């Protein structure tokens, strides 16, 4: 029993000395007494992501004009017929006024309709009458983000009910990679 108490006493003394040493290390050269980091410490990228705080999500695709909850991928491209809309400048102004730091538009939902002129499918804004087939929602959002100093993310659905090659993984993967390549090389920084 005495041996156990002696061992316990020595352990407590050692723990106390370690605590005093840690406190001395923390306070020496640390006049504000900032706590030492506890690992793991977040990376710079994780800190920047955390500082983004509040972000918008935009969904202004084919379903806006078909009034359908789910698109089937067989929608006529002429149904995408904004008049004065979309207005990415107004979207960004509203987002900034709300205190958000950026936003992510749904650039292609599972109906497969692409909001940028793409070489991968006919099912895009390039086949609509909007802006004479020259419209580009992604480009307009990028410009609005640049003017407002805001971040731009992207959402590209991996499901595409319009793609004839959907279900043929190698062919579909090639198409999806081509779409991602267009988006990641044409529009500057994507957050």
PDB file of C-alpha atoms in Angstrom:
ATOM      1  CA  UNK A   1       0.000   0.000   0.000  1.00  0.00           C
ATOM      2  CA  UNK A   2       2.845   2.360   0.934  1.00  0.00           C
ATOM      3  CA  UNK A   3       4.558   1.546  -2.370  1.00  0.00           C
ATOM      4  CA  UNK A   4       1.345   2.376  -4.308  1.00  0.00           C
ATOM      5  CA  UNK A   5       0.924   5.681  -2.440  1.00  0.00           C
ATOM      6  CA  UNK A   6       4.562   6.561  -3.075  1.00  0.00           C
ATOM      7  CA  UNK A   7       4.186   5.799  -6.811  1.00  0.00           C
ATOM      8  CA  UNK A   8       0.978   7.835  -6.977  1.00  0.00           C
ATOM      9  CA  UNK A   9       2.612  10.740  -5.120  1.00  0.00           C
ATOM     10  CA  UNK A  10       5.610  10.705  -7.465  1.00  0.00           C
ATOM     11  CA  UNK A  11       3.265  10.638 -10.488  1.00  0.00           C
ATOM     12  CA  UNK A  12       1.313  13.612  -9.146  1.00  0.00           C
ATOM     13  CA  UNK A  13       4.530  15.544  -8.472  1.00  0.00           C
ATOM     14  CA  UNK A  14       5.756  14.768 -12.000  1.00  0.00           C
ATOM     15  CA  UNK A  15       2.404  15.837 -13.485  1.00  0.00           C
ATOM     16  CA  UNK A  16       2.516  19.040 -11.467  1.00  0.00           C
ATOM     17  CA  UNK A  17       6.060  19.762 -12.637  1.00  0.00           C
ATOM     18  CA  UNK A  18       5.030  19.115 -16.247  1.00  0.00           C
ATOM     19  CA  UNK A  19       2.071  21.476 -15.843  1.00  0.00           C
ATOM     20  CA  UNK A  20       4.332  24.165 -14.368  1.00  0.00           C
ATOM     21  CA  UNK A  21       6.825  23.701 -17.207  1.00  0.00           C
ATOM     22  CA  UNK A  22       4.027  23.966 -19.814  1.00  0.00           C
ATOM     23  CA  UNK A  23       2.704  27.107 -18.098  1.00  0.00           C
ATOM     24  CA  UNK A  24       6.210  28.604 -18.011  1.00  0.00           C
ATOM     25  CA  UNK A  25       6.657  27.815 -21.750  1.00  0.00           C
ATOM     26  CA  UNK A  26       3.265  29.310 -22.487  1.00  0.00           C
ATOM     27  CA  UNK A  27       3.886  32.563 -20.589  1.00  0.00           C
ATOM     28  CA  UNK A  28       7.567  33.187 -21.411  1.00  0.00           C
ATOM     29  CA  UNK A  29       7.753  35.151 -24.628  1.00  0.00           C
ATOM     30  CA  UNK A  30       3.959  35.170 -24.663  1.00  0.00           C
ATOM     31  CA  UNK A  31       2.910  38.294 -22.737  1.00  0.00           C
ATOM     32  CA  UNK A  32      -0.720  37.948 -23.900  1.00  0.00           C
ATOM     33  CA  UNK A  33      -0.767  34.398 -22.545  1.00  0.00           C
ATOM     34  CA  UNK A  34      -2.122  32.980 -25.825  1.00  0.00           C
ATOM     35  CA  UNK A  35      -2.830  29.268 -25.451  1.00  0.00           C
ATOM     36  CA  UNK A  36      -0.532  26.855 -27.217  1.00  0.00           C
ATOM     37  CA  UNK A  37      -2.157  25.100 -30.183  1.00  0.00           C
ATOM     38  CA  UNK A  38      -3.712  21.716 -29.622  1.00  0.00           C
ATOM     39  CA  UNK A  39      -3.119  19.420 -32.546  1.00  0.00           C
ATOM     40  CA  UNK A  40      -4.279  18.953 -35.185  1.00  0.00           C
ATOM     41  CA  UNK A  41      -4.057  22.619 -36.169  1.00  0.00           C
ATOM     42  CA  UNK A  42      -6.175  23.628 -39.212  1.00  0.00           C
ATOM     43  CA  UNK A  43      -4.336  24.351 -42.439  1.00  0.00           C
ATOM     44  CA  UNK A  44      -4.325  27.820 -43.997  1.00  0.00           C
ATOM     45  CA  UNK A  45      -6.824  26.544 -46.604  1.00  0.00           C
ATOM     46  CA  UNK A  46      -9.174  25.282 -43.874  1.00  0.00           C
ATOM     47  CA  UNK A  47      -8.958  28.619 -42.063  1.00  0.00           C
ATOM     48  CA  UNK A  48      -9.808  30.510 -45.269  1.00  0.00           C
ATOM     49  CA  UNK A  49     -12.771  28.187 -45.889  1.00  0.00           C
ATOM     50  CA  UNK A  50     -13.997  28.790 -42.330  1.00  0.00           C
ATOM     51  CA  UNK A  51     -13.705  32.560 -42.805  1.00  0.00           C
ATOM     52  CA  UNK A  52     -16.091  32.322 -45.775  1.00  0.00           C
ATOM     53  CA  UNK A  53     -18.845  31.774 -43.182  1.00  0.00           C
ATOM     54  CA  UNK A  54     -22.035  32.478 -45.159  1.00  0.00           C
ATOM     55  CA  UNK A  55     -22.457  31.471 -48.820  1.00  0.00           C
ATOM     56  CA  UNK A  56     -25.286  31.608 -51.375  1.00  0.00           C
ATOM     57  CA  UNK A  57     -26.576  28.761 -53.540  1.00  0.00           C
ATOM     58  CA  UNK A  58     -28.166  29.743 -56.876  1.00  0.00           C
ATOM     59  CA  UNK A  59     -30.537  27.499 -58.795  1.00  0.00           C
ATOM     60  CA  UNK A  60     -31.755  29.148 -61.996  1.00  0.00           C
ATOM     61  CA  UNK A  61     -31.852  26.404 -64.587  1.00  0.00           C
ATOM     62  CA  UNK A  62     -34.338  24.802 -66.922  1.00  0.00           C
ATOM     63  CA  UNK A  63     -36.749  23.960 -64.081  1.00  0.00           C
ATOM     64  CA  UNK A  64     -37.271  27.682 -63.521  1.00  0.00           C
ATOM     65  CA  UNK A  65     -39.042  27.767 -66.896  1.00  0.00           C
ATOM     66  CA  UNK A  66     -40.740  24.360 -66.897  1.00  0.00           C
ATOM     67  CA  UNK A  67     -42.076  24.822 -63.352  1.00  0.00           C
ATOM     68  CA  UNK A  68     -41.086  21.243 -62.602  1.00  0.00           C
ATOM     69  CA  UNK A  69     -39.508  19.925 -59.436  1.00  0.00           C
ATOM     70  CA  UNK A  70     -37.487  17.340 -61.365  1.00  0.00           C
ATOM     71  CA  UNK A  71     -36.185  17.748 -64.887  1.00  0.00           C
ATOM     72  CA  UNK A  72     -36.217  14.733 -67.164  1.00  0.00           C
ATOM     73  CA  UNK A  73     -33.517  15.844 -69.584  1.00  0.00           C
ATOM     74  CA  UNK A  74     -35.923  15.888 -72.516  1.00  0.00           C
ATOM     75  CA  UNK A  75     -36.854  19.576 -72.179  1.00  0.00           C
ATOM     76  CA  UNK A  76     -36.784  21.625 -75.361  1.00  0.00           C
ATOM     77  CA  UNK A  77     -33.861  24.061 -75.099  1.00  0.00           C
ATOM     78  CA  UNK A  78     -36.147  26.876 -76.285  1.00  0.00           C
ATOM     79  CA  UNK A  79     -37.947  26.647 -72.909  1.00  0.00           C
ATOM     80  CA  UNK A  80     -34.956  28.379 -71.343  1.00  0.00           C
ATOM     81  CA  UNK A  81     -36.153  31.846 -72.216  1.00  0.00           C
ATOM     82  CA  UNK A  82     -35.245  34.548 -69.708  1.00  0.00           C
ATOM     83  CA  UNK A  83     -36.474  38.034 -70.545  1.00  0.00           C
ATOM     84  CA  UNK A  84     -34.485  40.459 -68.409  1.00  0.00           C
ATOM     85  CA  UNK A  85     -33.198  37.611 -66.270  1.00  0.00           C
ATOM     86  CA  UNK A  86     -30.918  36.019 -65.255  1.00  0.00           C
ATOM     87  CA  UNK A  87     -29.319  39.028 -63.649  1.00  0.00           C
ATOM     88  CA  UNK A  88     -26.127  37.858 -61.931  1.00  0.00           C
ATOM     89  CA  UNK A  89     -25.272  41.445 -61.006  1.00  0.00           C
ATOM     90  CA  UNK A  90     -28.497  41.690 -58.971  1.00  0.00           C
ATOM     91  CA  UNK A  91     -27.862  38.260 -57.429  1.00  0.00           C
ATOM     92  CA  UNK A  92     -24.396  39.306 -56.313  1.00  0.00           C
ATOM     93  CA  UNK A  93     -25.620  42.640 -54.960  1.00  0.00           C
ATOM     94  CA  UNK A  94     -28.246  40.839 -52.856  1.00  0.00           C
ATOM     95  CA  UNK A  95     -25.708  38.278 -51.667  1.00  0.00           C
ATOM     96  CA  UNK A  96     -23.239  40.973 -50.658  1.00  0.00           C
ATOM     97  CA  UNK A  97     -25.953  43.014 -48.904  1.00  0.00           C
ATOM     98  CA  UNK A  98     -26.841  39.895 -46.891  1.00  0.00           C
ATOM     99  CA  UNK A  99     -23.239  39.623 -45.713  1.00  0.00           C
ATOM    100  CA  UNK A 100     -22.336  36.574 -47.772  1.00  0.00           C
ATOM    101  CA  UNK A 101     -18.848  36.221 -49.189  1.00  0.00           C
ATOM    102  CA  UNK A 102     -19.766  34.367 -52.376  1.00  0.00           C
ATOM    103  CA  UNK A 103     -22.024  31.832 -53.990  1.00  0.00           C
ATOM    104  CA  UNK A 104     -22.306  28.609 -55.884  1.00  0.00           C
ATOM    105  CA  UNK A 105     -24.592  28.352 -58.915  1.00  0.00           C
ATOM    106  CA  UNK A 106     -26.010  25.046 -60.118  1.00  0.00           C
ATOM    107  CA  UNK A 107     -24.405  25.053 -63.562  1.00  0.00           C
ATOM    108  CA  UNK A 108     -25.932  21.743 -64.607  1.00  0.00           C
ATOM    109  CA  UNK A 109     -28.545  19.860 -62.641  1.00  0.00           C
ATOM    110  CA  UNK A 110     -29.559  16.263 -63.295  1.00  0.00           C
ATOM    111  CA  UNK A 111     -31.685  17.338 -66.296  1.00  0.00           C
ATOM    112  CA  UNK A 112     -28.336  17.943 -68.038  1.00  0.00           C
ATOM    113  CA  UNK A 113     -29.078  21.530 -69.154  1.00  0.00           C
ATOM    114  CA  UNK A 114     -25.816  23.520 -69.069  1.00  0.00           C
ATOM    115  CA  UNK A 115     -25.823  27.229 -68.198  1.00  0.00           C
ATOM    116  CA  UNK A 116     -22.704  27.890 -70.262  1.00  0.00           C
ATOM    117  CA  UNK A 117     -22.056  27.305 -73.959  1.00  0.00           C
ATOM    118  CA  UNK A 118     -20.475  23.856 -73.960  1.00  0.00           C
ATOM    119  CA  UNK A 119     -19.047  21.711 -76.729  1.00  0.00           C
ATOM    120  CA  UNK A 120     -20.190  18.552 -74.901  1.00  0.00           C
ATOM    121  CA  UNK A 121     -23.952  18.697 -75.509  1.00  0.00           C
ATOM    122  CA  UNK A 122     -26.651  20.513 -77.411  1.00  0.00           C
ATOM    123  CA  UNK A 123     -28.654  20.741 -74.163  1.00  0.00           C
ATOM    124  CA  UNK A 124     -27.297  24.160 -73.117  1.00  0.00           C
ATOM    125  CA  UNK A 125     -27.878  27.904 -73.269  1.00  0.00           C
ATOM    126  CA  UNK A 126     -26.157  27.914 -76.671  1.00  0.00           C
ATOM    127  CA  UNK A 127     -29.208  26.100 -78.109  1.00  0.00           C
ATOM    128  CA  UNK A 128     -31.698  28.505 -76.534  1.00  0.00           C
ATOM    129  CA  UNK A 129     -32.922  31.784 -77.979  1.00  0.00           C
ATOM    130  CA  UNK A 130     -31.674  33.627 -74.888  1.00  0.00           C
ATOM    131  CA  UNK A 131     -29.229  36.283 -76.052  1.00  0.00           C
ATOM    132  CA  UNK A 132     -29.311  34.769 -79.520  1.00  0.00           C
ATOM    133  CA  UNK A 133     -27.646  31.571 -78.340  1.00  0.00           C
ATOM    134  CA  UNK A 134     -24.675  33.615 -77.074  1.00  0.00           C
ATOM    135  CA  UNK A 135     -25.687  33.734 -73.394  1.00  0.00           C
ATOM    136  CA  UNK A 136     -23.361  32.509 -70.687  1.00  0.00           C
ATOM    137  CA  UNK A 137     -24.674  32.562 -67.112  1.00  0.00           C
ATOM    138  CA  UNK A 138     -21.331  31.382 -65.746  1.00  0.00           C
ATOM    139  CA  UNK A 139     -19.426  34.168 -67.507  1.00  0.00           C
ATOM    140  CA  UNK A 140     -21.850  36.791 -66.229  1.00  0.00           C
ATOM    141  CA  UNK A 141     -21.583  35.441 -62.683  1.00  0.00           C
ATOM    142  CA  UNK A 142     -17.781  35.484 -62.907  1.00  0.00           C
ATOM    143  CA  UNK A 143     -17.823  39.140 -64.019  1.00  0.00           C
ATOM    144  CA  UNK A 144     -20.266  40.084 -61.233  1.00  0.00           C
ATOM    145  CA  UNK A 145     -18.100  38.302 -58.650  1.00  0.00           C
ATOM    146  CA  UNK A 146     -15.032  40.128 -59.880  1.00  0.00           C
ATOM    147  CA  UNK A 147     -16.794  43.520 -59.631  1.00  0.00           C
ATOM    148  CA  UNK A 148     -17.935  42.784 -56.072  1.00  0.00           C
ATOM    149  CA  UNK A 149     -14.731  41.053 -54.909  1.00  0.00           C
ATOM    150  CA  UNK A 150     -16.660  37.868 -54.138  1.00  0.00           C
ATOM    151  CA  UNK A 151     -15.973  34.155 -54.396  1.00  0.00           C
ATOM    152  CA  UNK A 152     -17.498  31.885 -57.033  1.00  0.00           C
ATOM    153  CA  UNK A 153     -17.995  28.175 -56.522  1.00  0.00           C
ATOM    154  CA  UNK A 154     -19.618  25.723 -58.911  1.00  0.00           C
ATOM    155  CA  UNK A 155     -22.034  22.837 -58.757  1.00  0.00           C
ATOM    156  CA  UNK A 156     -22.072  20.375 -61.623  1.00  0.00           C
ATOM    157  CA  UNK A 157     -24.375  17.409 -61.142  1.00  0.00           C
ATOM    158  CA  UNK A 158     -22.734  14.042 -61.787  1.00  0.00           C
ATOM    159  CA  UNK A 159     -26.127  12.729 -62.909  1.00  0.00           C
ATOM    160  CA  UNK A 160     -27.233  13.789 -66.404  1.00  0.00           C
ATOM    161  CA  UNK A 161     -30.590  12.505 -67.643  1.00  0.00           C
ATOM    162  CA  UNK A 162     -30.017  14.094 -71.054  1.00  0.00           C
ATOM    163  CA  UNK A 163     -26.682  12.465 -71.895  1.00  0.00           C
ATOM    164  CA  UNK A 164     -27.050   9.485 -74.244  1.00  0.00           C
ATOM    165  CA  UNK A 165     -23.824   8.067 -72.815  1.00  0.00           C
ATOM    166  CA  UNK A 166     -25.073   8.110 -69.208  1.00  0.00           C
ATOM    167  CA  UNK A 167     -24.658   4.575 -67.907  1.00  0.00           C
ATOM    168  CA  UNK A 168     -21.599   3.955 -70.102  1.00  0.00           C
ATOM    169  CA  UNK A 169     -19.110   5.012 -67.436  1.00  0.00           C
ATOM    170  CA  UNK A 170     -15.994   5.498 -69.589  1.00  0.00           C
ATOM    171  CA  UNK A 171     -17.827   7.632 -72.176  1.00  0.00           C
ATOM    172  CA  UNK A 172     -19.814   9.544 -69.578  1.00  0.00           C
ATOM    173  CA  UNK A 173     -16.728  10.181 -67.436  1.00  0.00           C
ATOM    174  CA  UNK A 174     -14.984  11.626 -70.498  1.00  0.00           C
ATOM    175  CA  UNK A 175     -17.925  13.984 -71.076  1.00  0.00           C
ATOM    176  CA  UNK A 176     -18.062  15.048 -67.424  1.00  0.00           C
ATOM    177  CA  UNK A 177     -14.308  15.676 -67.335  1.00  0.00           C
ATOM    178  CA  UNK A 178     -14.632  17.752 -70.529  1.00  0.00           C
ATOM    179  CA  UNK A 179     -17.376  19.845 -68.883  1.00  0.00           C
ATOM    180  CA  UNK A 180     -15.295  20.351 -65.744  1.00  0.00           C
ATOM    181  CA  UNK A 181     -12.302  21.287 -67.892  1.00  0.00           C
ATOM    182  CA  UNK A 182     -14.364  23.931 -69.704  1.00  0.00           C
ATOM    183  CA  UNK A 183     -15.578  25.380 -66.406  1.00  0.00           C
ATOM    184  CA  UNK A 184     -12.200  25.305 -64.686  1.00  0.00           C
ATOM    185  CA  UNK A 185     -10.250  26.821 -67.584  1.00  0.00           C
ATOM    186  CA  UNK A 186     -12.597  29.484 -68.991  1.00  0.00           C
ATOM    187  CA  UNK A 187     -13.774  31.399 -65.959  1.00  0.00           C
ATOM    188  CA  UNK A 188     -10.777  32.184 -63.808  1.00  0.00           C
ATOM    189  CA  UNK A 189     -10.518  31.255 -60.184  1.00  0.00           C
ATOM    190  CA  UNK A 190     -13.179  28.896 -58.847  1.00  0.00           C
ATOM    191  CA  UNK A 191     -13.529  28.817 -55.078  1.00  0.00           C
TER     192      UNK A 191
END
